[in-house]
Amino acid sequence: MNLSLNLFQAAFGVYSRLLPSRAASKAVELMTSPRIKAERRASSRELFHTVVPLRNKGFLSIYGSGPKKILLLHGWSGWIGQFKHLLSVIDADEYTVYAVHPAGHGESQATESHPGRFIESVLEAHEYVGGSFDVGVGHSLGAAALVYAQANKGCFDRLVLVSGPATIKGVLSRFARFVNLGQRSERVFVRDMEETVGLSVDRLDMLALAPAIKTPVLLIHDDLDSEVPVAESRALQEAFPRSRMIHTTGYGHSRLLQNPEVAREIVEFTNSPFRP
């Protein structure tokens, strides 16, 4: 951990204890402001042939012409280029690929985003295609958004959840610890995030939603993930009625998407009978 981060955390910790409400507001601002390099935002342009605007400042990129439909959704401050390895092994004559850019990501010029915007973009993509997707693939926060959409609208015939959290409350708690919020400030932060998103953390509990999802689910998680503990996917595997899990080691939270074996496993899962 570098010195500047140490100093920031120490200062923010003092700030949150002296002025808990103001520190909570600042934490919400930090939590809802995507930070993505320009070249990463533009990475989808070379991978997709069509871009469609969605409501709430999101976009949908489209590639391929196959009869089957697959939806891709990256995580917070992520980008569609992270799925480049997966796209290279998807047959464009068999699948049409739809990649979601929630508000604040990809082509979107919005400066603010949050889990609600991710969910809205998934539901709008579902509305755009006029039916369920054969498979949805989500990474991190994207995985959580797919679970919520499936539980409420039945948008997918199969789900692939990569490095996904078990609860949004856990995500917020980890962020609060990262910026060193005091207990009182953290409570205000969670309340303010609920108001910003428009959903309570209880409604964004994937462990509570999972038992009602009967579609096949493939969970993929790295044992050394330092952002979302692998225990969260293990808990989800127990909660989903029809699921199996694949572990990687040494790829962390995001780099496992660059693992060719992971891409092959996803394609095999989408095209083969489900096996627990």
CSV table of N, CA, C and O in Angstrom, one decimal, residues 5-56:
chain,number,residue,atom,x,y,z
A,5,LEU,N,-2.0,6.7,-0.3
A,5,LEU,CA,-3.2,6.0,0.1
A,5,LEU,C,-3.3,5.9,1.6
A,5,LEU,O,-4.4,6.1,2.2
A,6,ASN,N,-2.2,5.6,2.3
A,6,ASN,CA,-2.2,5.5,3.7
A,6,ASN,C,-2.6,6.9,4.3
A,6,ASN,O,-3.4,6.9,5.3
A,7,LEU,N,-2.1,8.0,3.8
A,7,LEU,CA,-2.4,9.3,4.3
A,7,LEU,C,-3.9,9.6,4.0
A,7,LEU,O,-4.6,10.2,4.9
A,8,PHE,N,-4.4,9.3,2.8
A,8,PHE,CA,-5.8,9.5,2.5
A,8,PHE,C,-6.7,8.8,3.5
A,8,PHE,O,-7.7,9.3,4.1
A,9,GLN,N,-6.4,7.5,3.8
A,9,GLN,CA,-7.2,6.7,4.7
A,9,GLN,C,-7.2,7.3,6.1
A,9,GLN,O,-8.2,7.3,6.8
A,10,ALA,N,-6.0,7.7,6.5
A,10,ALA,CA,-5.9,8.2,7.9
A,10,ALA,C,-6.7,9.5,8.0
A,10,ALA,O,-7.5,9.7,9.0
A,11,ALA,N,-6.6,10.4,7.0
A,11,ALA,CA,-7.3,11.7,7.0
A,11,ALA,C,-8.8,11.5,6.9
A,11,ALA,O,-9.6,12.1,7.6
A,12,PHE,N,-9.2,10.5,6.0
A,12,PHE,CA,-10.6,10.3,5.9
A,12,PHE,C,-11.2,9.7,7.1
A,12,PHE,O,-12.4,10.0,7.5
A,13,GLY,N,-10.4,8.9,7.8
A,13,GLY,CA,-10.9,8.3,9.1
A,13,GLY,C,-11.2,9.4,10.1
A,13,GLY,O,-12.2,9.3,10.8
A,14,VAL,N,-10.3,10.3,10.2
A,14,VAL,CA,-10.5,11.4,11.2
A,14,VAL,C,-11.7,12.3,10.8
A,14,VAL,O,-12.5,12.6,11.6
A,15,TYR,N,-11.8,12.6,9.5
A,15,TYR,CA,-12.9,13.4,8.9
A,15,TYR,C,-14.2,12.7,9.2
A,15,TYR,O,-15.2,13.3,9.7
A,16,SER,N,-14.3,11.3,9.1
A,16,SER,CA,-15.6,10.6,9.3
A,16,SER,C,-16.0,10.6,10.7
A,16,SER,O,-17.2,10.5,11.0
A,17,ARG,N,-15.0,10.7,11.6
A,17,ARG,CA,-15.4,10.7,13.0
A,17,ARG,C,-15.7,12.1,13.6
A,17,ARG,O,-16.5,12.2,14.5
A,18,LEU,N,-15.2,13.1,12.9
A,18,LEU,CA,-15.5,14.5,13.3
A,18,LEU,C,-16.8,15.0,12.6
A,18,LEU,O,-17.6,15.6,13.3
A,19,LEU,N,-17.0,14.6,11.4
A,19,LEU,CA,-18.1,15.1,10.6
A,19,LEU,C,-18.7,13.9,9.8
A,19,LEU,O,-18.6,13.7,8.6
A,20,PRO,N,-19.4,13.0,10.6
A,20,PRO,CA,-19.8,11.7,10.0
A,20,PRO,C,-20.8,11.8,8.8
A,20,PRO,O,-20.6,11.1,7.8
A,21,SER,N,-21.7,12.8,8.8
A,21,SER,CA,-22.6,12.9,7.7
A,21,SER,C,-21.9,13.5,6.5
A,21,SER,O,-22.2,13.0,5.3
A,22,ARG,N,-21.1,14.4,6.6
A,22,ARG,CA,-20.3,15.0,5.5
A,22,ARG,C,-19.4,13.9,4.9
A,22,ARG,O,-19.3,13.8,3.7
A,23,ALA,N,-18.7,13.2,5.7
A,23,ALA,CA,-17.8,12.1,5.2
A,23,ALA,C,-18.6,11.1,4.5
A,23,ALA,O,-18.2,10.5,3.5
A,24,ALA,N,-19.8,10.7,5.0
A,24,ALA,CA,-20.7,9.8,4.3
A,24,ALA,C,-21.1,10.2,2.9
A,24,ALA,O,-21.1,9.5,2.0
A,25,SER,N,-21.4,11.5,2.8
A,25,SER,CA,-21.8,12.1,1.5
A,25,SER,C,-20.6,12.1,0.6
A,25,SER,O,-20.8,11.8,-0.6
A,26,LYS,N,-19.4,12.3,1.1
A,26,LYS,CA,-18.2,12.2,0.2
A,26,LYS,C,-18.0,10.8,-0.2
A,26,LYS,O,-17.6,10.6,-1.4
A,27,ALA,N,-18.2,9.9,0.7
A,27,ALA,CA,-18.0,8.5,0.3
A,27,ALA,C,-19.0,8.0,-0.7
A,27,ALA,O,-18.6,7.3,-1.7
A,28,VAL,N,-20.2,8.5,-0.7
A,28,VAL,CA,-21.2,8.2,-1.7
A,28,VAL,C,-20.7,8.8,-3.1
A,28,VAL,O,-20.8,8.1,-4.1
A,29,GLU,N,-20.2,10.0,-3.0
A,29,GLU,CA,-19.7,10.6,-4.2
A,29,GLU,C,-18.6,9.8,-4.8
A,29,GLU,O,-18.5,9.5,-6.1
A,30,LEU,N,-17.7,9.3,-4.0
A,30,LEU,CA,-16.6,8.5,-4.5
A,30,LEU,C,-17.1,7.1,-5.0
A,30,LEU,O,-16.6,6.6,-6.1
A,31,MET,N,-18.1,6.6,-4.3
A,31,MET,CA,-18.6,5.3,-4.7
A,31,MET,C,-19.4,5.3,-6.0
A,31,MET,O,-19.5,4.3,-6.7
A,32,THR,N,-20.0,6.4,-6.3
A,32,THR,CA,-20.8,6.5,-7.5
A,32,THR,C,-20.2,7.2,-8.7
A,32,THR,O,-20.8,7.6,-9.7
A,33,SER,N,-18.9,7.4,-8.6
A,33,SER,CA,-18.1,8.1,-9.7
A,33,SER,C,-17.2,7.1,-10.4
A,33,SER,O,-16.1,6.8,-9.9
A,34,PRO,N,-17.6,6.6,-11.5
A,34,PRO,CA,-16.7,5.6,-12.2
A,34,PRO,C,-15.4,6.2,-12.7
A,34,PRO,O,-15.4,7.4,-13.1
A,35,ARG,N,-14.3,5.5,-12.6
A,35,ARG,CA,-13.0,5.9,-13.0
A,35,ARG,C,-12.5,5.0,-14.0
A,35,ARG,O,-12.0,3.9,-13.7
A,36,ILE,N,-12.5,5.4,-15.3
A,36,ILE,CA,-12.2,4.5,-16.4
A,36,ILE,C,-11.3,5.3,-17.4
A,36,ILE,O,-11.7,6.4,-17.8
A,37,LYS,N,-10.2,4.7,-17.8
A,37,LYS,CA,-9.4,5.4,-18.8
A,37,LYS,C,-10.1,5.5,-20.2
A,37,LYS,O,-10.9,4.6,-20.5
A,38,ALA,N,-9.7,6.6,-20.9
A,38,ALA,CA,-10.4,6.8,-22.2
A,38,ALA,C,-10.3,5.7,-23.2
A,38,ALA,O,-11.2,5.3,-23.9
A,39,GLU,N,-9.1,5.1,-23.2
A,39,GLU,CA,-8.9,4.0,-24.2
A,39,GLU,C,-9.7,2.8,-23.8
A,39,GLU,O,-10.1,2.0,-24.7
A,40,ARG,N,-9.9,2.6,-22.5
A,40,ARG,CA,-10.8,1.5,-22.1
A,40,ARG,C,-12.2,1.7,-22.5
A,40,ARG,O,-13.0,0.8,-22.9
A,41,ARG,N,-12.7,3.0,-22.3
A,41,ARG,CA,-14.0,3.3,-22.7
A,41,ARG,C,-14.3,3.0,-24.2
A,41,ARG,O,-15.4,2.6,-24.6
A,42,ALA,N,-13.3,3.3,-25.0
A,42,ALA,CA,-13.4,3.1,-26.4
A,42,ALA,C,-13.2,1.7,-26.9
A,42,ALA,O,-13.3,1.5,-28.1
A,43,SER,N,-12.8,0.8,-26.0
A,43,SER,CA,-12.4,-0.5,-26.5
A,43,SER,C,-13.4,-1.3,-27.2
A,43,SER,O,-13.1,-2.2,-28.0
A,44,SER,N,-14.7,-1.0,-26.9
A,44,SER,CA,-15.8,-1.7,-27.6
A,44,SER,C,-15.9,-1.4,-29.1
A,44,SER,O,-16.5,-2.2,-29.8
A,45,ARG,N,-15.4,-0.3,-29.5
A,45,ARG,CA,-15.7,0.2,-30.9
A,45,ARG,C,-15.1,-0.8,-31.9
A,45,ARG,O,-15.7,-1.0,-33.0
A,46,GLU,N,-14.0,-1.4,-31.6
A,46,GLU,CA,-13.4,-2.3,-32.5
A,46,GLU,C,-14.0,-3.8,-32.4
A,46,GLU,O,-13.7,-4.6,-33.2
A,47,LEU,N,-14.8,-4.0,-31.4
A,47,LEU,CA,-15.3,-5.3,-31.1
A,47,LEU,C,-16.8,-5.5,-31.6
A,47,LEU,O,-17.2,-6.6,-31.8
A,48,PHE,N,-17.5,-4.4,-31.7
A,48,PHE,CA,-18.9,-4.4,-32.0
A,48,PHE,C,-19.2,-3.6,-33.2
A,48,PHE,O,-18.6,-2.5,-33.5
A,49,HIS,N,-20.3,-3.9,-34.0
A,49,HIS,CA,-20.6,-3.2,-35.2
A,49,HIS,C,-21.8,-2.2,-35.0
A,49,HIS,O,-22.0,-1.4,-35.9
A,50,THR,N,-22.5,-2.3,-33.9
A,50,THR,CA,-23.7,-1.5,-33.7
A,50,THR,C,-23.7,-1.0,-32.3
A,50,THR,O,-23.5,-1.8,-31.3
A,51,VAL,N,-24.1,0.2,-32.0
A,51,VAL,CA,-24.3,0.8,-30.7
A,51,VAL,C,-25.7,1.4,-30.6
A,51,VAL,O,-26.0,2.2,-31.4
A,52,VAL,N,-26.5,1.0,-29.6
A,52,VAL,CA,-27.8,1.5,-29.5
A,52,VAL,C,-28.0,2.2,-28.1
A,52,VAL,O,-27.5,1.7,-27.1
A,53,PRO,N,-28.5,3.4,-28.1
A,53,PRO,CA,-28.7,4.1,-26.8
A,53,PRO,C,-29.8,3.5,-26.0
A,53,PRO,O,-30.8,3.1,-26.6
A,54,LEU,N,-29.6,3.5,-24.7
A,54,LEU,CA,-30.6,3.0,-23.8
A,54,LEU,C,-31.1,4.2,-23.0
A,54,LEU,O,-30.5,5.3,-23.0
A,55,ARG,N,-32.2,4.0,-22.3
A,55,ARG,CA,-32.6,5.1,-21.4
A,55,ARG,C,-31.7,5.2,-20.2
A,55,ARG,O,-30.8,4.3,-20.0
A,56,ASN,N,-31.8,6.2,-19.4
A,56,ASN,CA,-30.9,6.4,-18.3
A,56,ASN,C,-29.4,6.5,-18.6
A,56,ASN,O,-28.6,6.0,-17.9
